[in-house]
XYZ file of C-alpha atoms in Angstrom:
499
model
C 0.056 -0.038 -0.054
C 1.383 3.387 -0.910
C 2.655 5.606 2.049
C 1.087 8.910 2.881
C 3.283 11.892 1.500
C 3.120 15.607 2.186
C 4.014 18.106 -0.152
C 7.741 18.981 0.015
C 7.029 22.542 0.249
C 4.625 22.153 3.153
C 7.079 19.652 4.799
C 10.043 22.049 5.046
C 7.551 24.781 6.176
C 6.184 22.773 8.941
C 9.550 20.679 10.146
C 13.280 21.392 10.125
C 14.841 18.589 8.237
C 18.466 17.260 9.287
C 20.396 14.981 7.066
C 23.394 13.067 7.519
C 25.610 10.962 5.043
C 27.885 8.013 5.400
C 29.684 7.722 2.094
C 31.444 4.598 1.252
C 34.662 4.994 -1.094
C 36.241 1.813 -2.493
C 39.888 2.434 -2.905
C 41.562 1.676 -6.169
C 44.597 -0.367 -4.882
C 45.802 -3.353 -6.541
C 45.280 -5.752 -3.855
C 42.789 -5.910 -0.973
C 43.055 -4.175 2.447
C 44.479 -7.045 4.476
C 45.649 -9.684 2.030
C 47.430 -9.836 -1.588
C 44.294 -10.950 -3.427
C 43.913 -8.738 -6.498
C 41.159 -6.314 -6.984
C 39.436 -5.526 -10.079
C 35.807 -5.037 -11.136
C 33.981 -7.522 -13.308
C 36.057 -10.670 -12.702
C 34.770 -14.190 -12.666
C 32.872 -14.594 -9.238
C 34.830 -15.976 -6.548
C 38.312 -15.660 -8.111
C 39.751 -13.009 -6.336
C 40.312 -14.749 -3.030
C 42.883 -15.937 -0.196
C 42.399 -17.438 2.890
C 42.117 -14.174 4.611
C 39.526 -12.612 2.468
C 37.605 -15.874 2.894
C 38.041 -15.669 6.853
C 39.428 -19.053 7.078
C 40.797 -20.338 10.298
C 44.562 -19.567 10.929
C 44.765 -16.743 8.371
C 46.065 -13.519 9.672
C 45.576 -10.086 8.084
C 48.158 -7.639 7.179
C 47.293 -4.035 6.468
C 48.031 -2.527 3.015
C 50.107 0.411 3.331
C 48.980 1.965 0.175
C 45.349 1.826 1.375
C 46.362 3.767 4.500
C 48.241 6.409 2.607
C 45.202 6.824 0.142
C 42.944 7.290 3.259
C 45.381 9.850 4.765
C 45.331 11.976 1.520
C 41.475 11.833 1.326
C 41.660 13.005 5.236
C 43.742 15.894 4.247
C 41.441 16.931 1.246
C 38.635 16.846 3.886
C 40.446 18.782 6.509
C 40.355 16.181 8.954
C 42.589 15.543 12.013
C 44.713 12.963 10.965
C 45.378 10.539 14.312
C 49.058 9.651 15.108
C 47.546 6.342 16.365
C 44.487 4.401 15.042
C 43.119 1.196 15.420
C 41.155 -1.425 13.752
C 38.343 -3.141 15.327
C 35.932 -6.157 14.834
C 32.285 -5.184 13.922
C 30.413 -8.280 14.836
C 27.494 -9.232 12.620
C 26.260 -12.226 10.691
C 25.480 -11.700 6.973
C 25.950 -14.209 3.919
C 28.367 -11.819 2.194
C 30.549 -11.586 5.399
C 32.510 -14.484 5.199
C 34.239 -13.999 8.827
C 30.894 -13.020 10.583
C 32.703 -9.745 11.337
C 33.978 -6.805 9.612
C 37.344 -5.231 10.220
C 36.660 -1.566 10.752
C 37.813 1.456 12.846
C 35.706 2.371 15.719
C 36.762 4.794 18.627
C 40.176 5.333 17.252
C 39.727 6.157 13.342
C 42.623 7.235 11.397
C 40.850 10.510 10.287
C 38.952 12.602 12.857
C 36.836 15.878 12.552
C 36.951 17.850 9.307
C 34.846 19.571 7.052
C 33.975 20.022 3.304
C 32.812 23.301 1.602
C 30.398 22.477 -1.325
C 28.995 24.683 -4.046
C 25.273 24.537 -4.450
C 23.533 25.194 -7.855
C 22.877 28.847 -6.975
C 26.563 29.352 -6.449
C 26.373 29.639 -2.786
C 28.901 27.855 -0.368
C 27.680 25.559 2.087
C 30.005 23.834 4.675
C 29.331 20.088 5.627
C 30.758 19.089 8.773
C 32.620 15.703 8.890
C 32.704 13.550 11.865
C 35.280 10.913 10.814
C 36.707 9.268 7.547
C 37.589 5.774 8.967
C 39.208 2.666 7.041
C 37.504 -0.568 6.834
C 37.177 -3.605 4.441
C 34.158 -4.174 2.213
C 31.596 -7.090 2.146
C 30.948 -9.337 -0.676
C 27.829 -9.054 -3.102
C 24.640 -10.975 -2.835
C 22.951 -11.465 -6.033
C 19.091 -12.429 -5.564
C 17.750 -14.740 -8.292
C 13.956 -15.054 -9.384
C 12.665 -11.693 -7.825
C 11.871 -8.439 -9.531
C 14.729 -6.170 -10.400
C 17.351 -8.317 -8.431
C 15.457 -7.808 -5.070
C 15.258 -10.228 -2.295
C 11.650 -10.156 -2.294
C 10.208 -13.061 -4.408
C 13.674 -14.449 -5.073
C 14.042 -18.273 -5.335
C 17.739 -18.293 -4.411
C 20.635 -15.829 -3.483
C 24.172 -16.188 -4.952
C 27.359 -14.806 -3.121
C 30.316 -13.259 -4.790
C 33.101 -12.811 -2.184
C 35.414 -11.116 -4.741
C 34.509 -7.827 -3.232
C 35.268 -8.974 0.463
C 38.079 -7.341 1.850
C 38.337 -4.364 -0.837
C 39.487 -1.403 1.066
C 36.965 1.273 1.782
C 36.873 4.821 3.496
C 33.646 5.585 5.027
C 33.139 9.188 5.403
C 30.664 10.082 8.169
C 29.098 13.295 8.527
C 27.757 15.016 11.580
C 24.194 16.007 11.453
C 23.945 18.559 8.860
C 21.797 21.268 9.908
C 20.337 24.333 8.403
C 19.646 22.697 5.059
C 15.763 23.515 4.754
C 14.421 23.233 1.501
C 17.901 22.618 0.131
C 18.455 19.315 1.867
C 18.575 17.288 -1.358
C 20.685 19.976 -3.120
C 23.272 20.038 -0.400
C 23.381 16.193 -0.185
C 23.865 15.859 -3.973
C 26.599 18.546 -4.059
C 28.500 16.956 -1.113
C 28.642 13.529 -2.579
C 29.519 14.863 -6.038
C 32.327 16.923 -4.546
C 33.485 13.778 -2.780
C 33.500 12.070 -6.050
C 35.524 14.812 -7.694
C 38.103 14.904 -4.812
C 38.812 10.881 -4.943
C 39.051 11.038 -8.679
C 41.607 13.936 -8.302
C 43.535 12.187 -5.746
C 43.729 9.314 -7.915
C 42.565 6.849 -5.116
C 39.157 5.553 -6.302
C 37.388 5.196 -9.712
C 34.348 6.300 -7.777
C 32.057 4.840 -10.182
C 28.654 4.560 -8.291
C 27.134 2.225 -10.970
C 29.755 -0.224 -10.113
C 29.275 -0.024 -6.688
C 32.503 1.401 -5.728
C 31.042 4.625 -4.158
C 27.646 4.444 -2.626
C 25.980 6.384 0.467
C 23.764 5.680 3.210
C 21.459 8.678 3.708
C 19.996 9.543 7.127
C 16.983 11.848 7.395
C 15.250 13.154 10.516
C 12.755 15.974 11.155
C 12.064 18.213 14.112
C 9.576 20.979 14.910
C 12.228 23.868 14.889
C 15.821 24.214 14.858
C 15.637 24.783 18.390
C 14.413 21.305 19.061
C 16.392 18.096 19.707
C 17.065 16.068 16.802
C 14.206 13.808 15.721
C 14.229 10.030 14.994
C 16.228 9.239 11.697
C 15.913 6.674 9.031
C 18.781 5.389 7.179
C 18.437 4.386 3.655
C 21.083 2.173 2.662
C 23.644 2.003 -0.087
C 22.064 4.196 -2.617
C 24.259 4.264 -5.705
C 23.368 7.486 -7.655
C 23.282 11.189 -7.130
C 19.563 11.325 -8.171
C 18.920 8.534 -6.091
C 20.593 10.347 -2.952
C 18.519 13.467 -3.882
C 15.082 11.741 -4.236
C 15.573 9.626 -1.199
C 15.963 12.647 0.891
C 12.880 14.383 -0.776
C 10.942 11.061 -0.502
C 12.072 10.773 3.333
C 11.169 14.399 4.360
C 7.701 13.930 2.821
C 7.110 10.535 4.156
C 8.225 11.444 7.827
C 6.259 14.882 7.615
C 3.136 13.127 6.937
C 3.476 10.777 9.862
C 4.482 13.485 12.067
C 1.702 15.708 11.229
C -0.935 12.994 12.118
C 0.567 12.373 15.441
C 2.630 9.254 14.454
C 6.046 8.340 15.567
C 9.189 7.681 13.217
C 10.576 4.233 13.540
C 14.484 4.267 13.694
C 15.061 1.557 10.903
C 17.185 1.172 7.850
C 15.356 1.524 4.527
C 15.896 0.799 0.896
C 15.435 3.143 -2.108
C 13.522 1.412 -4.936
C 14.428 3.082 -8.329
C 11.501 1.540 -10.024
C 8.618 2.931 -7.732
C 10.889 6.093 -6.767
C 10.094 5.220 -3.208
C 11.853 4.044 0.194
C 11.012 0.716 1.820
C 11.324 -0.401 5.351
C 14.114 -2.906 6.078
C 15.125 -3.824 9.641
C 14.997 -1.961 12.968
C 18.397 0.196 13.220
C 21.030 -1.554 15.039
C 22.971 0.859 17.393
C 26.746 0.710 17.895
C 26.506 -1.308 21.059
C 24.824 -4.158 19.280
C 27.917 -4.804 16.893
C 30.105 -5.608 19.942
C 33.119 -3.728 18.632
C 36.483 -4.561 20.230
C 39.981 -4.055 19.197
C 40.914 -6.662 16.549
C 43.751 -8.741 18.358
C 45.344 -9.771 14.986
C 46.323 -6.212 13.979
C 48.674 -3.777 15.800
C 47.675 -0.231 16.140
C 48.585 2.042 12.953
C 51.141 4.786 13.660
C 51.265 7.772 11.209
C 54.060 10.245 11.879
C 53.793 13.807 11.240
C 56.704 13.698 8.867
C 54.685 11.089 6.716
C 51.739 13.286 6.845
C 53.776 16.161 5.525
C 55.347 14.184 2.616
C 51.799 12.895 1.663
C 50.585 16.539 1.827
C 53.250 17.534 -0.732
C 51.983 15.063 -3.460
C 48.420 16.498 -3.146
C 47.124 17.302 -6.489
C 45.068 20.315 -7.583
C 41.714 20.041 -5.972
C 38.216 20.329 -7.716
C 37.375 24.109 -7.042
C 40.961 24.980 -8.245
C 40.580 22.941 -11.230
C 37.332 24.403 -12.118
C 38.727 27.781 -11.909
C 41.539 27.047 -13.991
C 39.375 25.356 -16.657
C 37.033 28.530 -16.624
C 39.748 30.656 -17.605
C 41.248 28.432 -20.221
C 37.700 27.870 -21.706
C 36.620 31.493 -21.537
C 33.205 30.271 -19.957
C 31.227 32.971 -18.005
C 30.367 32.093 -14.192
C 26.907 31.185 -15.489
C 28.382 29.098 -18.313
C 30.626 27.274 -15.919
C 27.885 26.732 -13.016
C 25.718 25.218 -15.808
C 28.471 22.863 -16.625
C 28.871 21.884 -12.929
C 25.327 21.414 -12.076
C 25.088 19.226 -15.115
C 27.832 17.103 -13.984
C 29.341 17.593 -17.238
C 33.056 18.988 -16.135
C 34.935 15.639 -16.857
C 33.218 14.640 -19.949
C 33.672 18.433 -21.361
C 37.182 18.262 -20.443
C 37.763 14.794 -22.036
C 36.087 16.119 -25.104
C 38.542 19.082 -25.472
C 41.375 16.829 -24.920
C 39.998 14.572 -27.725
C 40.296 17.488 -29.990
C 36.974 19.657 -29.780
C 36.635 23.161 -28.968
C 35.420 23.977 -25.433
C 32.371 25.831 -26.667
C 31.395 22.886 -29.058
C 31.915 20.242 -26.225
C 29.665 22.405 -23.983
C 27.015 22.810 -26.799
C 26.583 19.055 -27.158
C 26.839 17.852 -23.715
C 24.543 20.464 -22.203
C 22.217 20.524 -25.409
C 21.218 17.258 -27.374
C 22.894 14.963 -25.027
C 21.329 16.467 -21.856
C 17.997 16.506 -23.191
C 18.203 12.832 -24.167
C 19.622 12.033 -20.788
C 16.836 13.834 -18.960
C 14.158 11.873 -21.217
C 15.667 8.680 -20.309
C 16.290 9.707 -16.705
C 19.923 8.914 -17.033
C 23.064 10.867 -16.062
C 25.391 12.033 -18.870
C 28.005 9.480 -17.922
C 25.521 6.684 -18.623
C 24.645 7.849 -21.975
C 25.954 5.714 -24.896
C 28.236 8.388 -26.519
C 31.689 9.147 -25.643
C 33.913 12.192 -25.526
C 35.780 10.905 -28.335
C 32.368 10.679 -30.496
C 31.527 14.110 -29.824
C 35.173 15.382 -30.751
C 34.831 13.249 -33.987
C 31.501 14.904 -34.950
C 32.979 18.365 -34.349
C 35.833 17.426 -36.668
C 33.508 16.415 -39.459
C 31.755 19.611 -39.252
C 35.103 21.556 -39.196
C 36.044 19.354 -42.409
C 32.668 20.374 -43.887
C 31.548 16.895 -44.186
C 28.469 17.582 -41.796
C 26.369 20.631 -41.346
C 24.621 21.434 -38.224
C 21.474 19.534 -39.120
C 23.269 16.380 -39.965
C 25.558 16.543 -37.040
C 22.613 16.572 -34.832
C 21.162 13.561 -36.692
C 24.511 11.805 -36.371
C 24.603 12.453 -32.458
C 21.139 11.211 -32.348
C 21.858 7.858 -34.057
C 24.979 7.563 -31.971
C 22.917 7.703 -28.782
C 20.458 5.315 -30.240
C 23.212 2.633 -30.271
C 23.916 2.813 -34.131
C 27.727 2.896 -33.757
C 30.353 5.663 -34.044
C 29.834 8.835 -35.988
C 31.696 7.456 -38.993
C 29.609 4.264 -39.092
C 26.508 6.307 -38.705
C 27.468 8.885 -41.444
C 28.246 5.869 -43.763
C 25.103 4.175 -42.864
C 22.711 6.733 -43.434
C 24.710 8.841 -46.087
C 24.831 11.911 -43.971
C 27.793 13.491 -45.519
C 27.201 16.818 -46.982
C 26.747 17.177 -50.432
C 29.396 19.726 -51.730
C 29.664 18.387 -55.412
C 29.359 21.592 -57.488
C 27.747 19.797 -60.486
C 24.667 18.381 -58.309
C 24.456 21.429 -56.399
C 24.316 23.819 -59.351
C 21.578 21.718 -60.910
C 19.584 22.212 -57.752
C 20.437 26.036 -57.606
C 19.266 26.232 -61.196
C 15.879 24.564 -60.363
C 15.459 26.976 -57.458
C 16.075 30.165 -59.316
C 13.833 28.892 -62.154
C 11.330 28.417 -59.488
C 11.661 31.915 -57.976
C 12.393 34.244 -60.969
C 12.106 37.609 -58.882
C 14.979 36.396 -56.430
C 17.706 36.673 -58.874
C 16.965 40.333 -59.401
C 16.684 41.126 -55.695
C 20.102 39.299 -55.118
C 21.614 41.101 -58.005
C 20.554 44.455 -56.401
C 22.343 43.580 -53.192
C 19.056 42.258 -51.319
C 20.399 39.171 -49.559
C 17.168 38.349 -47.596
C 15.849 35.984 -50.280
C 19.006 33.867 -50.404
C 17.342 31.852 -47.405
C 14.567 30.795 -49.926
C 17.139 29.501 -52.448
C 19.143 27.752 -49.794
C 16.053 25.978 -48.464
C 14.970 24.874 -51.767
C 18.224 23.296 -52.284
C 18.428 21.790 -48.778
C 15.065 20.212 -49.226
C 16.154 18.832 -52.532
C 19.240 17.233 -50.989
C 17.446 16.350 -47.673
C 19.468 18.795 -45.716
C 22.770 17.630 -46.912
C 23.728 20.744 -48.934
C 26.747 22.903 -48.124
C 25.164 26.031 -47.411
C 28.361 28.148 -48.177
C 28.699 26.276 -51.480
C 25.020 27.051 -52.434
C 25.511 30.580 -51.490
C 28.827 30.961 -53.520
C 27.181 29.244 -56.821
C 23.955 31.385 -56.442
C 26.040 34.683 -56.267
C 28.039 33.491 -59.056
C 25.050 33.017 -61.291
C 23.307 36.175 -60.560
C 26.223 38.225 -61.189
C 26.627 36.543 -64.677
């Protein structure tokens, strides 16, 4: 049965929303956090394993130094306090994808303590998100539910477990309660997670591809009558793996909780799951508190000691951060503040940069990604990265236009065909015969026909009135199915009218 929802505008007028985010970032190390098993996405199930990642008796973990260095770099980018001594603990719970029946995580002594991250919202304002910690842990395996709808456990006949991901190093970035968000709650969350994605990619420590599961977020939402009241009971929607999903989860939970509270009901502290198909959240289990995990220091691992000299050495290797990069690219590309904000809001910065590197102009790349492709993405409810066209494809279309082989109309048709999965730009042009007609003989024949059909136009053109030129060009374009070279047509017409 559908849950009752309050209109969003009314919900944020009656209640003060407070959000929190736990962003899980898989680190792109070559091996796992505590063993030498290789890490790569898409491998044959249950092949990237060692006795340690399977939790077999007698196997002992050894910390991956590179994973710790990656985590320190992330801590520096988040302005965290880096602990000189940190500790791994056992987080005890049973789940099929956790072969040891406990997760090796960090509890009361995390590597990265309090910090913050300033994020830019769509309106250009800056919002500071407080970070509580960014601790290191190993990931669980992956369950695949077979026989149910959309891979969900409800109605499934059986489940399969792939332990390849078990033991992959993670950093979990936990915010403090984020207050003062009001109606911008979803915008703040989306901007924050996008900024995390940009940072870890800039650092080179994670691929951060949400569709592959190597970056995901748990989304916490609670409501209270006013900012002066204590925090309300929160829900935690687990493992949301898209920016839009995160934003929609927050909006849905605010509307759902507001409707319950408005009728005098109580919010259940529970985990929930975002259902992309129905655009709703669904209840999972009653939320487990930290005490229930029975944390205790892992007896197989010594404490991690990080010296200030080591932190300073890593700090010197830090690359350009996302905001600095945006400012640099804006200056290089000559975009206005509004144009650059549109690029960032569309999550198109990486794609435009890659398209420019592939040979396109910045203005041309921006036109395509924020124009035709963005419209198609909105229609399909996809991100730009999910569209079946690449920066190389766009650069090739731009090249064909520059060479005079495609005009604007044919270029749009070519891009549409590439988006439809018909192949590369060259394959599409060949398949549909899209290439511009620039053969003077063929064009002269069509120009003659057009001038003959409009005898008065030649005199007007001869007298210097160029407005009717569009009629002739339009006639030739129609005859050639839009494939005529307009400049060539114009030159032929002027040559003929001047005798």
